[in-house]
PDB file of C-alpha atoms in Angstrom:
ATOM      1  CA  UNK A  30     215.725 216.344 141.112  1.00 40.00           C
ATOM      2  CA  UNK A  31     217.631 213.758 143.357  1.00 40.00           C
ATOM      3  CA  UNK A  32     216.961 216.021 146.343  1.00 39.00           C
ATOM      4  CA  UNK A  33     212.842 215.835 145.262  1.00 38.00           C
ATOM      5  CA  UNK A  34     212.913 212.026 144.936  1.00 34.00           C
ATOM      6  CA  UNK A  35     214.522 211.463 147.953  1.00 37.00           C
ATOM      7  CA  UNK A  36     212.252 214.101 149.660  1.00 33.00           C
ATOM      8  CA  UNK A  37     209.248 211.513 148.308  1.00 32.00           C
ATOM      9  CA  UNK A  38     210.610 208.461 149.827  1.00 36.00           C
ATOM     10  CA  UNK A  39     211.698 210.319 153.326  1.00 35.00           C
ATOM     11  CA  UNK A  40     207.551 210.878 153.461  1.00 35.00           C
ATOM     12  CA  UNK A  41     207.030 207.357 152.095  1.00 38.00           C
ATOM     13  CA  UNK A  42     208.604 205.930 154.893  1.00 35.00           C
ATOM     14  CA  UNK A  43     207.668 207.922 157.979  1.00 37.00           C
ATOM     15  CA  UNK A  44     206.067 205.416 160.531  1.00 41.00           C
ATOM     16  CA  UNK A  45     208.505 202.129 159.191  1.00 44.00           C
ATOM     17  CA  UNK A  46     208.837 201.722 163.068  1.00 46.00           C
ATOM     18  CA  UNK A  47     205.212 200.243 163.286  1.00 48.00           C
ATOM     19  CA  UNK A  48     203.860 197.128 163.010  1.00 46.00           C
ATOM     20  CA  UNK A  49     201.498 198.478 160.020  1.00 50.00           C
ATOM     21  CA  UNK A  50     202.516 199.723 156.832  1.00 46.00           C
ATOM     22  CA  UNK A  51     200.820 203.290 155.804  1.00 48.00           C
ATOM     23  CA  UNK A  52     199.190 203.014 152.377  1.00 46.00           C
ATOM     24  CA  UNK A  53     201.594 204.556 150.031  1.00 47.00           C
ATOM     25  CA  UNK A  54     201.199 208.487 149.451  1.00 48.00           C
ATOM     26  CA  UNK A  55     199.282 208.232 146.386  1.00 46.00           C
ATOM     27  CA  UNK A  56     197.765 211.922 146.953  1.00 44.00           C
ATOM     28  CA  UNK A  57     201.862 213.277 146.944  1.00 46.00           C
ATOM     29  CA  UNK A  58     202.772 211.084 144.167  1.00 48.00           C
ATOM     30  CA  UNK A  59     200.305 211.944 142.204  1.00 50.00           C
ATOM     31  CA  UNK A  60     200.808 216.236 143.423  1.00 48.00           C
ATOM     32  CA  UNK A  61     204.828 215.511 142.206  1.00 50.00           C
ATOM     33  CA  UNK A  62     203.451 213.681 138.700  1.00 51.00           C
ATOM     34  CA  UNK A  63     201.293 216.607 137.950  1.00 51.00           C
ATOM     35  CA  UNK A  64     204.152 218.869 138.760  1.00 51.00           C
ATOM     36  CA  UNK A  65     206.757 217.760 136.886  1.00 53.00           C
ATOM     37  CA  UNK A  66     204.313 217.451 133.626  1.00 59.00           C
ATOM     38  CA  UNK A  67     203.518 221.197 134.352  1.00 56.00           C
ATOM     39  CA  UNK A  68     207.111 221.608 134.336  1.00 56.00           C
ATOM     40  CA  UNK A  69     207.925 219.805 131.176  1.00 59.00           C
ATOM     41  CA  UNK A  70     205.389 221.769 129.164  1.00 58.00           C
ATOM     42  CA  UNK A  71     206.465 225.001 130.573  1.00 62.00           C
ATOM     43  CA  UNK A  72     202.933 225.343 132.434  1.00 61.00           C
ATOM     44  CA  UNK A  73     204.539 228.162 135.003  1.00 57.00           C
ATOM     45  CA  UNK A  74     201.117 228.989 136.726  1.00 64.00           C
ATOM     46  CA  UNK A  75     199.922 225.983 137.829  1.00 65.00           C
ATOM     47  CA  UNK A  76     203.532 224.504 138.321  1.00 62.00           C
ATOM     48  CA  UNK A  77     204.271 227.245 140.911  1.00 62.00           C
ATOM     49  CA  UNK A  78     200.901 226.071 142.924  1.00 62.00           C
ATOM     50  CA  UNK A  79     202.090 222.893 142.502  1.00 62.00           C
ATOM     51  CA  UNK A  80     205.527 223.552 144.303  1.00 59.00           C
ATOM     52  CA  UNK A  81     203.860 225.623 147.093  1.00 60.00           C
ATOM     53  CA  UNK A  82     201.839 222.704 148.075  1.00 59.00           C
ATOM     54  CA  UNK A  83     204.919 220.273 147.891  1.00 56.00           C
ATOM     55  CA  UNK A  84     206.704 223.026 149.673  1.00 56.00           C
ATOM     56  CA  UNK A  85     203.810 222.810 152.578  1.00 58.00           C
ATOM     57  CA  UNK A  86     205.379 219.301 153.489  1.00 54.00           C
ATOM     58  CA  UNK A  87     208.944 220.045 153.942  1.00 51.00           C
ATOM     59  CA  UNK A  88     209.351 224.048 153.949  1.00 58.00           C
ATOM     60  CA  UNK A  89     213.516 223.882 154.862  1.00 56.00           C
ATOM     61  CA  UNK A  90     213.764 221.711 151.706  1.00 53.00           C
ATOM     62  CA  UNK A  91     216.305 224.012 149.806  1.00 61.00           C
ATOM     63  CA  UNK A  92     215.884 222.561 146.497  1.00 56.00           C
ATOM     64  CA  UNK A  93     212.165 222.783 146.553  1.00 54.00           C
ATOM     65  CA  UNK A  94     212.899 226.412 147.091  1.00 56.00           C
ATOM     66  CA  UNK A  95     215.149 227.112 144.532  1.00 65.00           C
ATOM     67  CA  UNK A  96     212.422 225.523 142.499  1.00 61.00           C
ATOM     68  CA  UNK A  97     209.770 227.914 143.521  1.00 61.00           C
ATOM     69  CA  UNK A  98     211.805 231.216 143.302  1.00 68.00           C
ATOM     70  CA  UNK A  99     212.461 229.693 139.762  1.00 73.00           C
ATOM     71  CA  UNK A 100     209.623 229.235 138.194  1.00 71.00           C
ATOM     72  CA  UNK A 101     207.512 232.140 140.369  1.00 76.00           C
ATOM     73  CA  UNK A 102     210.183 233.905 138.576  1.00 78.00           C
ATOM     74  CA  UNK A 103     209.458 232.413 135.238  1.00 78.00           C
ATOM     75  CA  UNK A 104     206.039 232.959 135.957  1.00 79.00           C
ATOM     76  CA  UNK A 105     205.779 237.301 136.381  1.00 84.00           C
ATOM     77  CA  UNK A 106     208.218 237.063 133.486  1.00 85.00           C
ATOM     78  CA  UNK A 107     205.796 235.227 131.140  1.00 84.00           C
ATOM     79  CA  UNK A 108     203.263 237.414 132.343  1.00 88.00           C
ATOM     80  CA  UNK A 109     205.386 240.551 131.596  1.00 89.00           C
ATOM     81  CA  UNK A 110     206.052 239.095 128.017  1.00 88.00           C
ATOM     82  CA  UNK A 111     202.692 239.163 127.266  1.00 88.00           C
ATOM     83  CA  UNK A 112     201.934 242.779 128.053  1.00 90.00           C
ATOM     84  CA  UNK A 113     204.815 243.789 126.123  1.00 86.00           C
ATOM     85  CA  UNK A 114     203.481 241.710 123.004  1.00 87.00           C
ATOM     86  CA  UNK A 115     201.006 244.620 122.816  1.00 88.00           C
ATOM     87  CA  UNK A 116     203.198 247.507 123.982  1.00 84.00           C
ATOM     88  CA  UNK A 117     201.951 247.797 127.229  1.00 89.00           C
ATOM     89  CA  UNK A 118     205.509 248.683 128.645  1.00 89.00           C
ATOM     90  CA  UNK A 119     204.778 250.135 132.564  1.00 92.00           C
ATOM     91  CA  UNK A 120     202.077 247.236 133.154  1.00 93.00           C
ATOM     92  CA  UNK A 121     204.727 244.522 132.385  1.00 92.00           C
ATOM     93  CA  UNK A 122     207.254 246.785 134.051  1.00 93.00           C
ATOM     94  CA  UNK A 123     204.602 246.804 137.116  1.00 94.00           C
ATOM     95  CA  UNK A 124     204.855 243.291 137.507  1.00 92.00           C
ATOM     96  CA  UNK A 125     208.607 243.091 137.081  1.00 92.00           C
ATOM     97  CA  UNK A 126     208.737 245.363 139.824  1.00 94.00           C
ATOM     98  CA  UNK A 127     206.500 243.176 142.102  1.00 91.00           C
ATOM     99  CA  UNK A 128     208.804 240.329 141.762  1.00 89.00           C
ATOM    100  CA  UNK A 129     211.949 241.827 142.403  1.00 90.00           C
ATOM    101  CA  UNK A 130     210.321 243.044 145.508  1.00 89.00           C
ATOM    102  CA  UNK A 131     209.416 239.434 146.326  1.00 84.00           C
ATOM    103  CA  UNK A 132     212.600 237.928 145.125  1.00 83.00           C
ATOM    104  CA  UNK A 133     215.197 241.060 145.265  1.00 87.00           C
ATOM    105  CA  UNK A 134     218.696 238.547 144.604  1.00 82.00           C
ATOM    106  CA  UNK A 135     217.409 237.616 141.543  1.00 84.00           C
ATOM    107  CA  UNK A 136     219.705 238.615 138.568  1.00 85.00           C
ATOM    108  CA  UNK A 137     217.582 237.456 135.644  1.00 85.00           C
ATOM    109  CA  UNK A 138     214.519 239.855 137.281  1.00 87.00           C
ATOM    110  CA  UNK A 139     217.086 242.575 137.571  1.00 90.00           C
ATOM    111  CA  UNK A 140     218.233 242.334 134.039  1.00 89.00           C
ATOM    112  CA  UNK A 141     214.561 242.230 132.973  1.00 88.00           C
ATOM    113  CA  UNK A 142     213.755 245.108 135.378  1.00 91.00           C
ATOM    114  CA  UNK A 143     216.810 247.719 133.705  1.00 89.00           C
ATOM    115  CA  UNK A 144     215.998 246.642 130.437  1.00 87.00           C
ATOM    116  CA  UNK A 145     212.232 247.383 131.056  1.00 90.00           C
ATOM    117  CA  UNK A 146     212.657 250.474 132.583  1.00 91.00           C
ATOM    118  CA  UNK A 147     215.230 251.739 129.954  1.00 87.00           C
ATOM    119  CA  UNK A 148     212.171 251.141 127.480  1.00 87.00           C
ATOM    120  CA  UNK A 149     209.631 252.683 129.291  1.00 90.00           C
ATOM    121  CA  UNK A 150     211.954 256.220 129.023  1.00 89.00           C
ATOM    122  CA  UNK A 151     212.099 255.237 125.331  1.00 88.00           C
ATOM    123  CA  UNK A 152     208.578 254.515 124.557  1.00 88.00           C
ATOM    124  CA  UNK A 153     207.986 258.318 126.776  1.00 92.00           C
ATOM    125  CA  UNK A 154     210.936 260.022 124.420  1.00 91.00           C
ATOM    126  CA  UNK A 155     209.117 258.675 121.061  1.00 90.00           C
ATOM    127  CA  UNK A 156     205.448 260.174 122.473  1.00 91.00           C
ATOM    128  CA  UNK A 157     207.306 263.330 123.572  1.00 93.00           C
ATOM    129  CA  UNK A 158     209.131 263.611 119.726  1.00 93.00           C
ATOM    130  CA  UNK A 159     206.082 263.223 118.109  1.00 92.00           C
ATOM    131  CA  UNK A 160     204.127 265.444 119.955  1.00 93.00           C
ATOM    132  CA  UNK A 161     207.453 268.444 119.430  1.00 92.00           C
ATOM    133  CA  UNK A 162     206.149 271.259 117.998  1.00 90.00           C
ATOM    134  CA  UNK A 163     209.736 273.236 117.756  1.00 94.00           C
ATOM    135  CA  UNK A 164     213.049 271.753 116.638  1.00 93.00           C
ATOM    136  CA  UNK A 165     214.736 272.346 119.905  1.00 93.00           C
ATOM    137  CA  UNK A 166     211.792 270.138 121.643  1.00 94.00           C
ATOM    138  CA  UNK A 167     212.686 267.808 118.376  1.00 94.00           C
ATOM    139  CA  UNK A 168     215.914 268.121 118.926  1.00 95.00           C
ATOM    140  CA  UNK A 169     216.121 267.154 122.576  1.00 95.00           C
ATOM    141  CA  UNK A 170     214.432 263.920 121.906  1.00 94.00           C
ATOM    142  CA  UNK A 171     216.370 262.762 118.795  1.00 94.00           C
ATOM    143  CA  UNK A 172     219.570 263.099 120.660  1.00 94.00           C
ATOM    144  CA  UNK A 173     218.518 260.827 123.124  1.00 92.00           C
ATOM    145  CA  UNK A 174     216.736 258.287 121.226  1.00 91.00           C
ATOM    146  CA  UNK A 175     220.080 257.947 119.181  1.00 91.00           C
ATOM    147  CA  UNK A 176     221.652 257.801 122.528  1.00 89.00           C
ATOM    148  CA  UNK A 177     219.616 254.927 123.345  1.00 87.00           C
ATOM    149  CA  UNK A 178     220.080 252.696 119.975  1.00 85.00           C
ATOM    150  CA  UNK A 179     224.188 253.379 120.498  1.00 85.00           C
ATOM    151  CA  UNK A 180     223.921 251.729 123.992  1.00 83.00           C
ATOM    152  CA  UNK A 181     221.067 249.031 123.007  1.00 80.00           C
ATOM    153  CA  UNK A 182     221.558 247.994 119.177  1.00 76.00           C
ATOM    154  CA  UNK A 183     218.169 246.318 119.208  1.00 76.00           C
ATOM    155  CA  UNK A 184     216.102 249.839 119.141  1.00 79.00           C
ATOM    156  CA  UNK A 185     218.037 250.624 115.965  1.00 82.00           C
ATOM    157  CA  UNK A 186     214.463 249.179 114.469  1.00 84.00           C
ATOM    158  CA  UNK A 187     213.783 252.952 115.580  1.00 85.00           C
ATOM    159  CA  UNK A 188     216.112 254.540 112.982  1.00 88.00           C
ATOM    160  CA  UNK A 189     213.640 254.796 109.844  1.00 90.00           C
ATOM    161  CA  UNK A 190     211.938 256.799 112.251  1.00 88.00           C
ATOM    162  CA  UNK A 191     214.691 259.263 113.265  1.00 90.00           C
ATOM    163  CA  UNK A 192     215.642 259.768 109.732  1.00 92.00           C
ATOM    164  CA  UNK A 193     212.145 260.912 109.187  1.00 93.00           C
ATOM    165  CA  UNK A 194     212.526 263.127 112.209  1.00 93.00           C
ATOM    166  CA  UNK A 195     215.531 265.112 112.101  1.00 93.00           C
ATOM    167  CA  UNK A 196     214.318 266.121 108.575  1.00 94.00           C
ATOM    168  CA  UNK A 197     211.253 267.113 109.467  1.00 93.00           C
ATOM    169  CA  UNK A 198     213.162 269.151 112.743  1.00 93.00           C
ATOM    170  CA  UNK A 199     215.513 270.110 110.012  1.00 91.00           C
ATOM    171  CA  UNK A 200     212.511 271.910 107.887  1.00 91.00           C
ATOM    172  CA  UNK A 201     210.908 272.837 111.225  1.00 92.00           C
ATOM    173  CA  UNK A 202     213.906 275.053 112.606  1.00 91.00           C
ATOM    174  CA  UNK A 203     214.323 276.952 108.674  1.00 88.00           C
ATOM    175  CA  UNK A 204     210.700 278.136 109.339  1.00 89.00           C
ATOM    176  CA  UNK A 205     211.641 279.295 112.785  1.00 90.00           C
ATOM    177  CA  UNK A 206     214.520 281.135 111.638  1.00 88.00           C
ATOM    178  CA  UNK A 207     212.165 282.739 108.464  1.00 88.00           C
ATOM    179  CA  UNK A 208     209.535 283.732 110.707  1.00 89.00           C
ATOM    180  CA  UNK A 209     211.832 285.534 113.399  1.00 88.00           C
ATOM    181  CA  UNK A 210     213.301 286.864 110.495  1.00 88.00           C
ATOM    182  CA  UNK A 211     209.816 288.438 109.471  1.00 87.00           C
ATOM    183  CA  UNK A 212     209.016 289.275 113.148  1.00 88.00           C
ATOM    184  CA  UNK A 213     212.270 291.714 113.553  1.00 87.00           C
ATOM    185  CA  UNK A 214     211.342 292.930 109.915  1.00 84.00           C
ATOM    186  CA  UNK A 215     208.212 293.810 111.393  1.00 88.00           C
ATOM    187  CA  UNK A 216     209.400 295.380 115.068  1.00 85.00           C
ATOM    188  CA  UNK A 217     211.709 297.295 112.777  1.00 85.00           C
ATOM    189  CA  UNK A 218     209.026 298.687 110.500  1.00 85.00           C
ATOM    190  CA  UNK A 219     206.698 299.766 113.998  1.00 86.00           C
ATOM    191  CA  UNK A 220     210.083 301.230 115.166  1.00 83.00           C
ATOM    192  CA  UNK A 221     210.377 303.643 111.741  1.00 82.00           C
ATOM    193  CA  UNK A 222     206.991 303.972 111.637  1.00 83.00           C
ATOM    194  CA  UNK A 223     206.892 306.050 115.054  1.00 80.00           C
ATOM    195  CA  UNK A 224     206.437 309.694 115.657  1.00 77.00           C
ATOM    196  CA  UNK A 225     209.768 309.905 116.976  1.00 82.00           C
ATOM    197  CA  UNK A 226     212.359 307.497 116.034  1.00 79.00           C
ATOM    198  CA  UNK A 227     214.191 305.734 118.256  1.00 83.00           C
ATOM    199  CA  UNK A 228     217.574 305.416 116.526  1.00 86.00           C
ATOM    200  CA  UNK A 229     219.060 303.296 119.112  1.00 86.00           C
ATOM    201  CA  UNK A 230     216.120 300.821 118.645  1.00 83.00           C
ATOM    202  CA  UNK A 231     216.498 300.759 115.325  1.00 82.00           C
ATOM    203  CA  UNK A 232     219.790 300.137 114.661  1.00 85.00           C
ATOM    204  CA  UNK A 233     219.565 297.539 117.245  1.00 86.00           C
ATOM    205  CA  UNK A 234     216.359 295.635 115.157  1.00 82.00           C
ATOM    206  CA  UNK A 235     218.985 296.314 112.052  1.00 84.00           C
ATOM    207  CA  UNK A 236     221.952 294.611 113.800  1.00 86.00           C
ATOM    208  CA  UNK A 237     219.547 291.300 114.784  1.00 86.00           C
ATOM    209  CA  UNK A 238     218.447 290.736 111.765  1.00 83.00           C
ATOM    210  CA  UNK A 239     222.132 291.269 109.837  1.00 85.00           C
ATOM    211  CA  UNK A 240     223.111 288.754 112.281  1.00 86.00           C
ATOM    212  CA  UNK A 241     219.655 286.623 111.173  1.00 85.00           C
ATOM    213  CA  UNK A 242     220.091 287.265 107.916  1.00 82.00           C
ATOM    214  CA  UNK A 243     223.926 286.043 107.710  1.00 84.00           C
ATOM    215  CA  UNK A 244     222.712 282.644 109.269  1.00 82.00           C
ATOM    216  CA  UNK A 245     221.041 281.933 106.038  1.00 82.00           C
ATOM    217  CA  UNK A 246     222.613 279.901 103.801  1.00 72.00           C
ATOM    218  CA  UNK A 247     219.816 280.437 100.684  1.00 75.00           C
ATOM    219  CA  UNK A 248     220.730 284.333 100.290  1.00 76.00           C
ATOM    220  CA  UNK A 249     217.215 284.514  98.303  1.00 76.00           C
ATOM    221  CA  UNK A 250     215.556 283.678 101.846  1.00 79.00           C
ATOM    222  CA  UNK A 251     217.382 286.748 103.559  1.00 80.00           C
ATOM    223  CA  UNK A 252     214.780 289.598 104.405  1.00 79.00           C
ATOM    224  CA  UNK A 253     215.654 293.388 103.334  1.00 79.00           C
ATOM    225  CA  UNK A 254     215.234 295.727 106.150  1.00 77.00           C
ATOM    226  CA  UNK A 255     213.375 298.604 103.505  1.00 76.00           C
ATOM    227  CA  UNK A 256     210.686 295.518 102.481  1.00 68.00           C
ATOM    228  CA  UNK A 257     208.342 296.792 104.612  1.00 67.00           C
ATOM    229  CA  UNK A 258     208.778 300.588 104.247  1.00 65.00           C
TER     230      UNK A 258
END
């Protein structure tokens, strides 16, 4: 602030050399008031306007541009925040992105810009789970969502949800497994059913589904390979 105030009386007394005082800079002091109550109450928009016009009067003033990086900053942040209060993750990532092009050394953006863009691939894992059809595609995504709450403890708001998942890929896979089951029953019945038998298909289709069969841990669900005969 010291380096601002002393900024306003370096302008305040260009032309002491003459015999006529200037009028005081009541335009400036009045530019600085405004800016430091936009400041106070957090009013980032019009505060960065502000600075840019201050800025116009002395643009090597290094505090003055500390002050606009910092509150441009604050600015595409808010901005971002806002978006993200209705889940619109790549728009406020799209403006995180912006800044860091316009201000690339800042830290705070670059936190905000890895944390972003590690929950944009999280918000595209959750539409990819729910949209799995088979448990590996289940599977796949569960693994890294839990990947993602071991690494960021906030998204463990996401767990309710997993639980719910890897039961239903849980239920999901034993229906895979009984209807493969049923489709080798089925190739195996075609195979017997031929004009000439293929013995080496068949006992092939009988060694599959042995090895099907002795995957099942409910022996009532194992499928008999005469059920179809």
């Amino acid at each position: 602030m010291r380096y601002l105030i002393a900024f306003i009386f370096t302008i305040g007394l260009i032309g002491c050399g003459k015999k006529e005082i200037p009028p005081p800079p009541t335009a400036h002091a009045l530019l600085v008031k405004k800016l430091f109550n936009n400041l106070s109450q957090k009013q980032h928009d019009p505060a960065v306007k502000r600075i840019q016009k201050v800025c116009a009067l002395a643009p090597s003033n290094e505090f003055l541009i500390q002050l606009d990086e910092r509150e441009s900053c604050n600015n595409h942040v808010r901005k971002a925040q806002k978006l993200l209060d209705t889940a619109k993750v790549p728009q406020a990532l799209a403006i995180i992105n912006s800044a860091r092009h316009k201000y690339p050394l800042s830290r705070n953006l670059l936190a905000i810009q890895i944390e972003l863009t590690q929950l944009e691939g999280l918000q595209k894992r959750v539409k990819l789970l729910n949209a799995a059809r088979s448990s590996k595609e289940m599977n796949l995504q569960i693994n890294a969502i839990a990947q993602f709450i071991k690494k960021y403890p906030d998204g463990k708001v996401l767990r309710p949800l997993l639980r719910k998942k890897i039961l239903q890929s849980f239920k999901q896979k034993l229906h895979e497994e009984e209807r493969a089951r049923f489709d080798i029953l089925c190739d195996l019945a075609t195979a017997r059913k031929a004009e000439r038998l293929n013995q080496s298909l068949n006992n092939t289709l009988l060694a599959v589904l042995s090895i099907a069969n002795a995957a099942t841990v409910n022996k009532n669900e194992r499928v008999k390979p005469d059920l179809l005969d």
